[in-house]
Each structure stands twice: as C-alpha cells, then as structure tokens.
PDB file of C-alpha atoms and ligand atoms in Angstrom:
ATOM      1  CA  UNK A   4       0.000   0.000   0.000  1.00  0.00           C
ATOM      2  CA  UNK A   5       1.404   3.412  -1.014  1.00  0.00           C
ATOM      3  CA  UNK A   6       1.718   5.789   1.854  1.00  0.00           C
ATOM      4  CA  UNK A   7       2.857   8.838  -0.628  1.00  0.00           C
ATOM      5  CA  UNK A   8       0.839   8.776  -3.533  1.00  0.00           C
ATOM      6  CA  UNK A   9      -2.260  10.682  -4.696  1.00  0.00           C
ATOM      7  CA  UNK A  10      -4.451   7.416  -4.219  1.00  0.00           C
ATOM      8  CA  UNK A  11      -3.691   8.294  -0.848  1.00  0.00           C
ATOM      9  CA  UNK A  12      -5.290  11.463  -1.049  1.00  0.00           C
ATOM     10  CA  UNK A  13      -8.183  12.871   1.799  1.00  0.00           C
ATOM     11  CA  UNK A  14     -10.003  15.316   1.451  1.00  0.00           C
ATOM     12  CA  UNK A  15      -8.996  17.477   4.869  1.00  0.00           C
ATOM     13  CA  UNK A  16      -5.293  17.878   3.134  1.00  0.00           C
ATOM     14  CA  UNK A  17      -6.386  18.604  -0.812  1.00  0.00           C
ATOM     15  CA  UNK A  18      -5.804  22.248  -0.041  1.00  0.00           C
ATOM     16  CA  UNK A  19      -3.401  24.512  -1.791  1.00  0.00           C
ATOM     17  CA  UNK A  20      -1.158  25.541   0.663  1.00  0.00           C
ATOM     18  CA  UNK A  21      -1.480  28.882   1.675  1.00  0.00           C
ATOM     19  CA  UNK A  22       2.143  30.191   1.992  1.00  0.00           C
ATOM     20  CA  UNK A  23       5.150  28.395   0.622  1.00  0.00           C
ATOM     21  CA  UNK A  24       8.874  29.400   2.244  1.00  0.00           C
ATOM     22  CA  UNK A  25      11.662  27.903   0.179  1.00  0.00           C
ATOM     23  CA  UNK A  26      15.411  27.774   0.744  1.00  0.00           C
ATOM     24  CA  UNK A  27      16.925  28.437  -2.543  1.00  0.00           C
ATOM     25  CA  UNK A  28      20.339  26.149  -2.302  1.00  0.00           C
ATOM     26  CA  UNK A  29      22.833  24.649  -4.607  1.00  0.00           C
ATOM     27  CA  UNK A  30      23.701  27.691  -7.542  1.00  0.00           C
ATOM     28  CA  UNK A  31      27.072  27.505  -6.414  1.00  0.00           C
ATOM     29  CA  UNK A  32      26.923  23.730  -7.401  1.00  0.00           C
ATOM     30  CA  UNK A  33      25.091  24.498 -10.322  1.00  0.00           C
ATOM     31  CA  UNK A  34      27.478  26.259 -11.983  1.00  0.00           C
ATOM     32  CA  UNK A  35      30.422  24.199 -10.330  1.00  0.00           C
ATOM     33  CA  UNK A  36      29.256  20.650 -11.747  1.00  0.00           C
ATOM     34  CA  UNK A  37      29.377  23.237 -15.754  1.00  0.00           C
ATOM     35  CA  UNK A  38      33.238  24.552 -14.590  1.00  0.00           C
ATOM     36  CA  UNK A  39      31.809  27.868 -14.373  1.00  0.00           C
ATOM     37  CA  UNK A  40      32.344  30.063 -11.016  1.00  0.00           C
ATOM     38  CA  UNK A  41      29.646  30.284  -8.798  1.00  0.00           C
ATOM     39  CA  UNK A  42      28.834  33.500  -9.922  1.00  0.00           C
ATOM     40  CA  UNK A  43      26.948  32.340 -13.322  1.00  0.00           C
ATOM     41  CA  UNK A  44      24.919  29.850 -10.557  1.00  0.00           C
ATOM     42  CA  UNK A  45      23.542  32.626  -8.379  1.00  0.00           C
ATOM     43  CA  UNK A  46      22.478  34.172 -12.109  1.00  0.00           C
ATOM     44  CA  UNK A  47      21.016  31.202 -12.929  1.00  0.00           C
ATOM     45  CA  UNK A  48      18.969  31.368  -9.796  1.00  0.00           C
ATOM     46  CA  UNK A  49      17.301  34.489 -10.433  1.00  0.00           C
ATOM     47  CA  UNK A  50      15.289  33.079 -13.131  1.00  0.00           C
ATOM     48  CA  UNK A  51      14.278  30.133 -11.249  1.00  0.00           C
ATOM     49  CA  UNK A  52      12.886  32.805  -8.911  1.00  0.00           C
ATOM     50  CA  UNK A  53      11.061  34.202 -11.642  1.00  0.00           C
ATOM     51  CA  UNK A  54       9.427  30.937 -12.999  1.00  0.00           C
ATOM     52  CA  UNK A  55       7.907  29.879  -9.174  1.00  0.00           C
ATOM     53  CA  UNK A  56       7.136  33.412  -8.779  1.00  0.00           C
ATOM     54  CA  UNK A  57       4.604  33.389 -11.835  1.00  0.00           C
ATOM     55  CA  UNK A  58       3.360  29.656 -11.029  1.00  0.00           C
ATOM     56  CA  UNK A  59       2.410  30.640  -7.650  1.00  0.00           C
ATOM     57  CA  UNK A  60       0.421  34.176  -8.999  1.00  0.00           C
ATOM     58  CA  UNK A  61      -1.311  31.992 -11.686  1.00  0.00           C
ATOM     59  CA  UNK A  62      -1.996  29.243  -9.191  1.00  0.00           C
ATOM     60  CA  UNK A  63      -3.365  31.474  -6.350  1.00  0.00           C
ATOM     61  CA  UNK A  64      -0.691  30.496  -3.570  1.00  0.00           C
ATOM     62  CA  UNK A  65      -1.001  33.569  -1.203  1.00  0.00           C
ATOM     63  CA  UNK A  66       2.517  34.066   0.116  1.00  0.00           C
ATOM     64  CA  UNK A  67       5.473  33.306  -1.063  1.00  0.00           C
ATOM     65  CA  UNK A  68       8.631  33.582   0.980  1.00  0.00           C
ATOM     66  CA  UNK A  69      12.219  33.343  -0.595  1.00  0.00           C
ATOM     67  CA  UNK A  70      15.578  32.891   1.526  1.00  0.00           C
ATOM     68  CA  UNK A  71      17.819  35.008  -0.300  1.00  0.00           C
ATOM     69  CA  UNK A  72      20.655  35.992   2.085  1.00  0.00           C
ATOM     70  CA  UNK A  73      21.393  34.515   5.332  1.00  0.00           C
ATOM     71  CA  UNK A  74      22.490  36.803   8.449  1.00  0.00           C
ATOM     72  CA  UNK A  75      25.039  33.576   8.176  1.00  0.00           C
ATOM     73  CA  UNK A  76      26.118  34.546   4.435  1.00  0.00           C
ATOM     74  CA  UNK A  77      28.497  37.605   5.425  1.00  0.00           C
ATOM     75  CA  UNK A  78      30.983  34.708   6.185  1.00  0.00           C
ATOM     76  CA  UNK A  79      31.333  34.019   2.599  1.00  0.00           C
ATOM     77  CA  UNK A  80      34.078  35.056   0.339  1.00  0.00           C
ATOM     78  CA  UNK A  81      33.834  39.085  -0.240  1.00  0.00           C
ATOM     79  CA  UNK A  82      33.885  38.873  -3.730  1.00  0.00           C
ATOM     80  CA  UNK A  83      30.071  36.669  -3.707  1.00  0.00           C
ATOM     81  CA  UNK A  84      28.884  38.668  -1.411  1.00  0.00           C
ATOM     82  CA  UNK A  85      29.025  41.617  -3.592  1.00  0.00           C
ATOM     83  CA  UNK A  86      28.551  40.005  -6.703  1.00  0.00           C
ATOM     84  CA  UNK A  87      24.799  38.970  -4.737  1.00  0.00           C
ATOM     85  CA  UNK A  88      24.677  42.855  -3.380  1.00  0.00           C
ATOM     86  CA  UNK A  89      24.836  43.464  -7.445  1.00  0.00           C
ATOM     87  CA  UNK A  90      22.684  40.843  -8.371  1.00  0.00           C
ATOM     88  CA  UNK A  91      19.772  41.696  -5.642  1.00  0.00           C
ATOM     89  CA  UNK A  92      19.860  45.961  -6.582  1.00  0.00           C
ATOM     90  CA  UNK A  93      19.410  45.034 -10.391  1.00  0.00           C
ATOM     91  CA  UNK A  94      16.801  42.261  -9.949  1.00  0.00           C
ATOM     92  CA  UNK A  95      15.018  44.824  -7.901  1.00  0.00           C
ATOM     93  CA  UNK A  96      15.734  47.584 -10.325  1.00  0.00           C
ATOM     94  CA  UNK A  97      14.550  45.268 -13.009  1.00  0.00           C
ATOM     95  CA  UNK A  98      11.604  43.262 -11.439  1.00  0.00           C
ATOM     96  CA  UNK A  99       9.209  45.611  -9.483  1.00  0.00           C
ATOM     97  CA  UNK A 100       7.559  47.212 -12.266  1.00  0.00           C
ATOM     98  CA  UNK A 101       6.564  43.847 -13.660  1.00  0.00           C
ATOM     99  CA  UNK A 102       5.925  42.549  -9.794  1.00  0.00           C
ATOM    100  CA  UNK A 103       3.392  45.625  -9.507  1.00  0.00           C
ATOM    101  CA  UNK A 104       1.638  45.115 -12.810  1.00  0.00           C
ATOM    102  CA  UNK A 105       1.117  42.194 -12.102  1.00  0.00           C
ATOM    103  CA  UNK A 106      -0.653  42.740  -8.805  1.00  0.00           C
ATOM    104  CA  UNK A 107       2.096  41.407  -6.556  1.00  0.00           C
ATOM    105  CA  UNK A 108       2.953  42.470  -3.364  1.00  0.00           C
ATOM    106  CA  UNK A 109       6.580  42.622  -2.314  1.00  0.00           C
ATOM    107  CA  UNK A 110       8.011  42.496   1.170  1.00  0.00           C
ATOM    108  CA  UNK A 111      11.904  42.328   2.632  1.00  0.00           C
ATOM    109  CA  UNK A 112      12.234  40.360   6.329  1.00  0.00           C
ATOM    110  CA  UNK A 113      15.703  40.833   7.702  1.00  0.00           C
ATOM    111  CA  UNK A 114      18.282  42.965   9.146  1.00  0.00           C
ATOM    112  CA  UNK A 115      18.536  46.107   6.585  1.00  0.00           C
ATOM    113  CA  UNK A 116      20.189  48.295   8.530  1.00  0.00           C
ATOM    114  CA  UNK A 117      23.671  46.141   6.624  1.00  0.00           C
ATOM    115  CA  UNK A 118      22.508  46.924   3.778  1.00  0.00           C
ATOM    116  CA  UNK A 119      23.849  49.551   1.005  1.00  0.00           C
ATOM    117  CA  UNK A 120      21.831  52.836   1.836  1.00  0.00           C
ATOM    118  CA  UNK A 121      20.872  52.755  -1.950  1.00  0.00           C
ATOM    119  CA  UNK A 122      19.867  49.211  -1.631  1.00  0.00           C
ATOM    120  CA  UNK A 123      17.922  49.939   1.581  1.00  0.00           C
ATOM    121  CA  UNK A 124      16.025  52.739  -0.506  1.00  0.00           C
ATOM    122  CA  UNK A 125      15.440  50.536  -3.375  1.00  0.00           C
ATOM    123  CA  UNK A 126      13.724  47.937  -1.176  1.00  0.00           C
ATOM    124  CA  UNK A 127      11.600  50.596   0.439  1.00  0.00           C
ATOM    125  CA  UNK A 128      10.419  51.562  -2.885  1.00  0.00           C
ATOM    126  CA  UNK A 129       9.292  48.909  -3.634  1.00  0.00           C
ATOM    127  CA  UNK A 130       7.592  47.782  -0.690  1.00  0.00           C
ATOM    128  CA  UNK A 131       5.773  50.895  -0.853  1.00  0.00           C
ATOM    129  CA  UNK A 132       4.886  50.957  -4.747  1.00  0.00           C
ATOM    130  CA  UNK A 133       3.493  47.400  -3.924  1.00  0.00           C
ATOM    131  CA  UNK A 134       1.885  47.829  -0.891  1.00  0.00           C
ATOM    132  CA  UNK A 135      -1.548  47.407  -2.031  1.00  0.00           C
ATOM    133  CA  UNK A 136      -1.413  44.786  -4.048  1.00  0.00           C
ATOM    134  CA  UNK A 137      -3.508  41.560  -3.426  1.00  0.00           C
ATOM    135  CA  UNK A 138      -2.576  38.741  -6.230  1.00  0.00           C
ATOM    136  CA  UNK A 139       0.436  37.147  -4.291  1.00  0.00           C
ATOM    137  CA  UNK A 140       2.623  38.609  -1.372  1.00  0.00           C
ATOM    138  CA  UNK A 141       6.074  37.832  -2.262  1.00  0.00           C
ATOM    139  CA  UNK A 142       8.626  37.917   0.861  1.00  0.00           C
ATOM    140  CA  UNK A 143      12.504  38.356   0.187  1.00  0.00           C
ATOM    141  CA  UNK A 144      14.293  36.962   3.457  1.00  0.00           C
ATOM    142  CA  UNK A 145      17.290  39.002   3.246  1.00  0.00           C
ATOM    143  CA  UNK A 146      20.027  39.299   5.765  1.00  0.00           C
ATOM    144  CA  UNK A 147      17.446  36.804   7.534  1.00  0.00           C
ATOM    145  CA  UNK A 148      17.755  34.795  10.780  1.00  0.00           C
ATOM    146  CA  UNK A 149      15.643  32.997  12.644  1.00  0.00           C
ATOM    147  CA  UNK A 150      17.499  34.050  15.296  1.00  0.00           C
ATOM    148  CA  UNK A 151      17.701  37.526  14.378  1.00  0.00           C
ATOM    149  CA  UNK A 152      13.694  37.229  14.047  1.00  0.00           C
ATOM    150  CA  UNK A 153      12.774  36.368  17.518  1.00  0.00           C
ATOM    151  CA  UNK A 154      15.578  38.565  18.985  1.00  0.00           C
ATOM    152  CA  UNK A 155      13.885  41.548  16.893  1.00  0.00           C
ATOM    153  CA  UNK A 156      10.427  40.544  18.147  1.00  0.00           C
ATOM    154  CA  UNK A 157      11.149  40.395  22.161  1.00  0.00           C
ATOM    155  CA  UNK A 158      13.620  43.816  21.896  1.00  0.00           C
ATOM    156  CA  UNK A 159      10.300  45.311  20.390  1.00  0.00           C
ATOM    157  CA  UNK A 160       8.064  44.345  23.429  1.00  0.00           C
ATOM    158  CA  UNK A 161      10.400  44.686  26.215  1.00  0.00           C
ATOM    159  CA  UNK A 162      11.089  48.998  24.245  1.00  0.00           C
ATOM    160  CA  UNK A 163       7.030  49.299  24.438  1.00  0.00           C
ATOM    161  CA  UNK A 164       6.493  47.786  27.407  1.00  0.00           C
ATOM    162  CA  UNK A 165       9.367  50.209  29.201  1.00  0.00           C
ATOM    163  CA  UNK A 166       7.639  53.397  27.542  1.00  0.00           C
ATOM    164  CA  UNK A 167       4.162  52.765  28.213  1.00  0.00           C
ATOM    165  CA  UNK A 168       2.910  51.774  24.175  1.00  0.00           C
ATOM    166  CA  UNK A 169       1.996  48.043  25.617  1.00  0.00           C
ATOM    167  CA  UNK A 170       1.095  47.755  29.223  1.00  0.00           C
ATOM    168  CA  UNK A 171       2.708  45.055  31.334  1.00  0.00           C
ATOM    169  CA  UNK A 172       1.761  41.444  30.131  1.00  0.00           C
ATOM    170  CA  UNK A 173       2.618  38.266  30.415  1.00  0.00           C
ATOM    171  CA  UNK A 174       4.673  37.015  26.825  1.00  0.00           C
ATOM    172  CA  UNK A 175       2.414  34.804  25.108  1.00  0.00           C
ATOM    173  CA  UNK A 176       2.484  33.213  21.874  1.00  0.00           C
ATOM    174  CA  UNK A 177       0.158  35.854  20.206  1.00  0.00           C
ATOM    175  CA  UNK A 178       2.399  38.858  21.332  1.00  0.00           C
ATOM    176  CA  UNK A 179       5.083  37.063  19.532  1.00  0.00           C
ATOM    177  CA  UNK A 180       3.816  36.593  16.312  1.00  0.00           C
ATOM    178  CA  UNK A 181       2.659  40.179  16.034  1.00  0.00           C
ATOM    179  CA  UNK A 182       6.408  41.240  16.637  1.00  0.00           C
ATOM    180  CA  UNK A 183       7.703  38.833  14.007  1.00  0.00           C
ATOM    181  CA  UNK A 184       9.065  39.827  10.706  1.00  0.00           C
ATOM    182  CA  UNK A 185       6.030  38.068   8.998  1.00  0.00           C
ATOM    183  CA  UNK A 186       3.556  39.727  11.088  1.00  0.00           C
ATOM    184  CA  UNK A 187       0.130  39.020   9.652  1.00  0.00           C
ATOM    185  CA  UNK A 188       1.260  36.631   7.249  1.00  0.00           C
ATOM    186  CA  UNK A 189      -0.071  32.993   7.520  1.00  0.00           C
ATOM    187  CA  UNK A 190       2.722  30.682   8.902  1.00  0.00           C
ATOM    188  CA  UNK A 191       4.567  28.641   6.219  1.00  0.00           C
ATOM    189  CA  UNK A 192       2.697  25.322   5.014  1.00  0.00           C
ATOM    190  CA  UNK A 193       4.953  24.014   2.966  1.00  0.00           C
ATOM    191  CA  UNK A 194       8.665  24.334   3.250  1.00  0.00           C
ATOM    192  CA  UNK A 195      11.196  23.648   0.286  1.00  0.00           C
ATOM    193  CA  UNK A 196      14.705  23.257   0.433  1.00  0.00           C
ATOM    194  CA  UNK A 197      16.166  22.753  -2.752  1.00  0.00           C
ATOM    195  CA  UNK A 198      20.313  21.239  -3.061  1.00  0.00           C
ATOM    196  CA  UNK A 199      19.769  18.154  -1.286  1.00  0.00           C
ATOM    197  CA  UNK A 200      20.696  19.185   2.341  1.00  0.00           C
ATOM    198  CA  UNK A 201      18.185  18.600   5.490  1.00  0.00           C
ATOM    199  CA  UNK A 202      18.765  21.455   7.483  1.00  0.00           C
ATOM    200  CA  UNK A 203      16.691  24.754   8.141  1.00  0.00           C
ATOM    201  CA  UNK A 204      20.086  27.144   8.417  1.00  0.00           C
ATOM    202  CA  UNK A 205      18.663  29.310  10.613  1.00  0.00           C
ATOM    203  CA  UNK A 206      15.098  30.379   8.369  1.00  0.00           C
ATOM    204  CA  UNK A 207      12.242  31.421  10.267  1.00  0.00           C
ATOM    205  CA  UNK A 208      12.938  28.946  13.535  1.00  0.00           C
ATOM    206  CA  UNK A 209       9.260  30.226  15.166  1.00  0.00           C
ATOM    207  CA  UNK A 210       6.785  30.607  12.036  1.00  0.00           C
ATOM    208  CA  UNK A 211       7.868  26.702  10.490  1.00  0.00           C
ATOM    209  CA  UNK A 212       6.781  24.715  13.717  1.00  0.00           C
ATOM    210  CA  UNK A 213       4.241  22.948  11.661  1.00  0.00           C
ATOM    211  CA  UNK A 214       4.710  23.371   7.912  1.00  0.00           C
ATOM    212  CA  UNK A 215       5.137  20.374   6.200  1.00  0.00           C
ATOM    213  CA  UNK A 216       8.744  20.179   4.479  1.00  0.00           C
ATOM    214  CA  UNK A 217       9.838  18.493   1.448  1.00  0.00           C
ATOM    215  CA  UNK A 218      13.506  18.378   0.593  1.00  0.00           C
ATOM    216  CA  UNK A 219      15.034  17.751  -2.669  1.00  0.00           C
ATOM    217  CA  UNK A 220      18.075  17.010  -4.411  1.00  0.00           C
ATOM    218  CA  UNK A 221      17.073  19.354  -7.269  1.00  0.00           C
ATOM    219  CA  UNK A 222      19.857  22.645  -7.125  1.00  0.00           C
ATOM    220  CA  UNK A 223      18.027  25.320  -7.295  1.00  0.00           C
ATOM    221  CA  UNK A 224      18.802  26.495 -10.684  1.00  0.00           C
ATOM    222  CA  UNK A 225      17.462  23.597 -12.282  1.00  0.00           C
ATOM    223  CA  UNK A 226      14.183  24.087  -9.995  1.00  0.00           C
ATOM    224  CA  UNK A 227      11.154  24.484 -12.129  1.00  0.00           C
ATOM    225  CA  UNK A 228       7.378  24.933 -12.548  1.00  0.00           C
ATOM    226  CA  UNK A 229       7.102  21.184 -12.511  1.00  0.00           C
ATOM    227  CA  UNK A 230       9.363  20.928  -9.099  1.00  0.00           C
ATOM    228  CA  UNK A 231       7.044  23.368  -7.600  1.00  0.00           C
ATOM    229  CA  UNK A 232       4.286  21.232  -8.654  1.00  0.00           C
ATOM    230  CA  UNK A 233       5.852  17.884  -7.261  1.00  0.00           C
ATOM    231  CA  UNK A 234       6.490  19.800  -4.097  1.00  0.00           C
ATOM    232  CA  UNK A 235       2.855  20.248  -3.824  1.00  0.00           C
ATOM    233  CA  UNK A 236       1.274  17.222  -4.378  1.00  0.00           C
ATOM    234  CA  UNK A 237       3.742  16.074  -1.794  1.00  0.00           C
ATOM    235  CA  UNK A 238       2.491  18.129   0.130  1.00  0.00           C
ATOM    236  CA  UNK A 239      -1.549  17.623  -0.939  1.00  0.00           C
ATOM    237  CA  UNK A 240      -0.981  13.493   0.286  1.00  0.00           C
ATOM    238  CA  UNK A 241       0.198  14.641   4.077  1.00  0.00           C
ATOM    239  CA  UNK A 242      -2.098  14.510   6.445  1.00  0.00           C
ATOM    240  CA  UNK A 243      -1.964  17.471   9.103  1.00  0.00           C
ATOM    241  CA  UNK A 244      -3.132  16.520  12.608  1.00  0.00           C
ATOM    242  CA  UNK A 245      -1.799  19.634  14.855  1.00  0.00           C
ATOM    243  CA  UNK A 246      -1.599  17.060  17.619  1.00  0.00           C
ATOM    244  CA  UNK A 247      -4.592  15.630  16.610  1.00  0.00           C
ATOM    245  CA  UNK A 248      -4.979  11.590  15.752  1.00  0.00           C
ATOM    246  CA  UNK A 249      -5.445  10.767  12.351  1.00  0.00           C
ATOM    247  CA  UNK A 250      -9.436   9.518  13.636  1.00  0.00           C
ATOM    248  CA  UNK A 251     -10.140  12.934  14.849  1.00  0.00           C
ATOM    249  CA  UNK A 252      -8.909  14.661  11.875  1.00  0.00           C
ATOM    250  CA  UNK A 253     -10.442  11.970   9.409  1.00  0.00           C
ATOM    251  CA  UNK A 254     -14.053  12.460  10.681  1.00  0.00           C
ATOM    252  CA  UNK A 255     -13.934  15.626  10.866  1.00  0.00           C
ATOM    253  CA  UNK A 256     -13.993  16.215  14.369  1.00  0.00           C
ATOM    254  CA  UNK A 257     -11.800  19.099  14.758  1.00  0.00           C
ATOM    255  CA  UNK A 258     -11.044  22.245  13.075  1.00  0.00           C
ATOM    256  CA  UNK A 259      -7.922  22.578  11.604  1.00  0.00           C
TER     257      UNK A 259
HETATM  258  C1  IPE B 316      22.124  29.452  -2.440  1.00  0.00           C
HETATM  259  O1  IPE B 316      23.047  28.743  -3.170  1.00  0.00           O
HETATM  260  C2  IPE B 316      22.219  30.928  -2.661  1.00  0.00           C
HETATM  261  C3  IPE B 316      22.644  31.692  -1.488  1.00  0.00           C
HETATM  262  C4  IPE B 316      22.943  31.215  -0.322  1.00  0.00           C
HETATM  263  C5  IPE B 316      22.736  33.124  -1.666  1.00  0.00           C
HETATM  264  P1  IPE B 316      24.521  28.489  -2.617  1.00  0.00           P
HETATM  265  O2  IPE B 316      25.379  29.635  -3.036  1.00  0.00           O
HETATM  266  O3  IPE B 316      24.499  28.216  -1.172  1.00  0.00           O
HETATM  267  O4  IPE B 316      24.923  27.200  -3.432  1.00  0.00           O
HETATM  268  P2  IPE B 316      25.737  25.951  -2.884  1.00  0.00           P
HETATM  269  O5  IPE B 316      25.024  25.433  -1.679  1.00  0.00           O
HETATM  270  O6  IPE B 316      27.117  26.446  -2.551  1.00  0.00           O
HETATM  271  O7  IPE B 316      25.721  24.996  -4.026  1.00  0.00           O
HETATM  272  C1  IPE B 317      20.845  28.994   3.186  1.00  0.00           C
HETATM  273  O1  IPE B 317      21.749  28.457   2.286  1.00  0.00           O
HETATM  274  C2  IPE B 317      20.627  30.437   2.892  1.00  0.00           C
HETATM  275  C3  IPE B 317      20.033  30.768   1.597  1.00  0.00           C
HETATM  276  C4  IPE B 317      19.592  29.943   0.696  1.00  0.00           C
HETATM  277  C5  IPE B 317      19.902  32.160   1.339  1.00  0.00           C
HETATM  278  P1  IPE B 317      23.272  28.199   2.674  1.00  0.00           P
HETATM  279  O2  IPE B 317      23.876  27.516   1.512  1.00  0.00           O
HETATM  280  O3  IPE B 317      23.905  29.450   3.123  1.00  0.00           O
HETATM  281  O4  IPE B 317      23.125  27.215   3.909  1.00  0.00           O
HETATM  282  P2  IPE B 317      24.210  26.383   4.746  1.00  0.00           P
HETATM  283  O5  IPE B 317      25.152  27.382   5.343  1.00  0.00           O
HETATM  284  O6  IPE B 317      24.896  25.457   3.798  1.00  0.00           O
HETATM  285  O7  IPE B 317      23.418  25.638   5.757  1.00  0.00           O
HETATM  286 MG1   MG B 318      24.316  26.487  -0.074  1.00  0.00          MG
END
C-alpha cells in the first residue's frame, strides 16, 4: 500500500497551501558541476525565482517567501557577497515594475540596517509601490535569521512595554507573532529546500513549527514549474493533525 501517492489522497489535506517558504540552495553547485564560477549559478537562480514566482500568482498560492541571504552569508568570500549585493539591486531595479503590474505584493524580512543605503532605498520603494497589491505577497528573506527574528520581536516588546505603548503582560504566543518579521502573514505550510541538504540554516525557527517540508536534491537552478508542482502534491498526500490523531482529523472532528 502506497503511503505517498495521490491514491492516498483525503479530502482534509487537498488544499493549496497557503504560503510556501523555500530555501533556494545549490547555484554555487550548479554552476560548479558546468566549470563555471559560482557567480553564473547565483544568475542562474534568479530566473528560477522568476518561474515559481509566476506559477504561484497563476496558481493562487497567497505568500510566497524566498531565503535570499542569510544573516550567516556575510561569512562568505567578499567577492560573492558583492557580486549577490549586485545581483539583488538590479533584480530589484529590473523586477518591481513587472511585480506591480502584475498585482504582486513585495516584502523584505531581515536585518537592513547592513545593507547599502541605496539598496535599503530601493527595497523601500518597492515595498511601498506594492503595498496594495492583493494577487500574491512575495517575501525576500534578506540578511534573515531565525534568530535575528525572535531577537527583533522580544527587543520590540520589552522597548514598548518600558515606555508605556503596551502595558505590562505576560509574553504569550500571540504577542510574539505580532512582533515577528512576517507579522500578519499565515505561517509557512509548505517548506522547500532545494540542493539536497536537510537542514533549516537558521530560516524562520518560530513561524515553520508545523509546515510540512519536502527536501530535494534538485539545485536550485534547475528548480522548475514542474518541481514546484511535485512539491505540492507532496504536500496535498500529508495529512496534518496539529496534535490531533489521524481519527479525529479523518471524521472531521476538529477544526484545523
Ligand atoms: C544558495 O546557493 C544561494 C545563497 C545562499 C545566496 P549556494 O550559493 O548556497 O549554493 P551551494 O550550496 O554552494 O551549491
Ligand atoms: C541557506 O543556504 C541560505 C540561503 C539559501 C539564502 P546556505 O547555503 O547558506 O546554507 P548552509 O550554510 O549550507 O546551511
Ligand atoms: Mg548552499
């Protein structure tokens, strides 16, 4: 008996999922395995961001969030981490014309502040020239850290709390996820890491405590609409319990 396969399909967990966070790995392999510096990989990458950007606005997937940079990706070689400063102004330059058009919202979670003052500027233009849009919200983790997220969030509770904006409270989990990054965002339901490792490298520790994830051996390059579409009907044959027993959730007997 299959345990992975669409036979295996119920109804509860035939729903798109909502918001999709992928780990883009593996351009440096890309262009390493073609004897071509790592450089022409990262380039590659770009338009595999552009191909699962337009699958998930045709296909209705609300949010889409992209790990671009790592707070952990300073530690590379100075010379890449320019050559992705360069690569990130121009797709930005390039892209958020065609984003807005095309009714897509676009959103930056990370540390800025490291950031280029002209790239800074750049990605509050376009957050701004976007901010109304409804088709898809596309997130660009940038100079992200899971880490650096829930750090963020409790510095911003303990400042109100001192000056008087929040009264004194106990920390719960809802206070939390309004001080997030991805405040008002749906948490992830499916999770893709593309380059064959198993590891979450430090990407949004809090929001992913119950997304489903999928790894593959596919580098990211190479990642394509039909990928995207394996990773979903991966992700259509799990069944989501919450805690729940597979009875409970088969009959119905609890909201998920
Ligand atoms: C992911 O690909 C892109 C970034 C981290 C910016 P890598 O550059 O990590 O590619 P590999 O893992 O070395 O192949
Ligand atoms: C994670 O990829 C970060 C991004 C894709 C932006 P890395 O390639 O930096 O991850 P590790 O360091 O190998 O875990
Ligand atoms: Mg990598």
């Amino acid at each position: 008996m299959p345990t992975d396969g669409p036979n295996n399909l119920k109804p509860n967990n035939l729903a798109h999922p909502r918001h999709i966070a992928i780990i883009m790995d593996g351009n440096g392999r890309w262009a390493q395995k073609r004897f071509m510096p790592r450089a022409v990989g990262h380039t590659a990458g770009v338009k595999a961001v552009k191909r699962v950007v337009e699958y998930c606005a045709i296909n209705k997937v609300e949010v889409l969030t992209l790990f671009a940079f790592s707070s952990e990706n300073w530690r590379r070689p100075a010379a890449e981490v320019s050559l992705l400063m360069t690569l990130f102004m121009a797709s930005l330059q390039r892209e958020i014309n065609k984003l807005d058009r095309n009714n897509i919202r676009l959103m930056f979670i990370g540390d800025r502040t490291a950031f280029s003052d002209k790239l800074q500027q750049k990605m509050a233009d376009g957050e701004i020239q976007t901010q109304g849009n409804t088709a898809l919200t596309v997130v660009v983790a940038a100079n992200y850290g899971g880490h650096w997220d829930m750090c963020q969030a409790f510095q911003a509770i303990t400042e109100k709390i001192a000056c008087g904006i929040l009264p004194q409270q106990p920390i719960t989990e809802a206070l939390i996820n309004q001080h997030l990054s991805t405040a008002g965002l749906p948490d992830p339901d499916l999770f893709i890491r593309t380059g064959g490792e198993q590891r979450i490298s430090n990407f949004m520790l809090w929001q992913l405590a119950y997304t489903e994830m999928y790894f593959t051996k596919t580098l990211w390059p190479d990642f394509d609409q039909n990928s995207l579409e394996d990773a979903i009907k991966s992700f259509k044959c799990r069944e989501r319990r919450f805690g729940h027993t597979s009875e409970q959730v088969l009959n119905n007997a609890v909201n998920l």
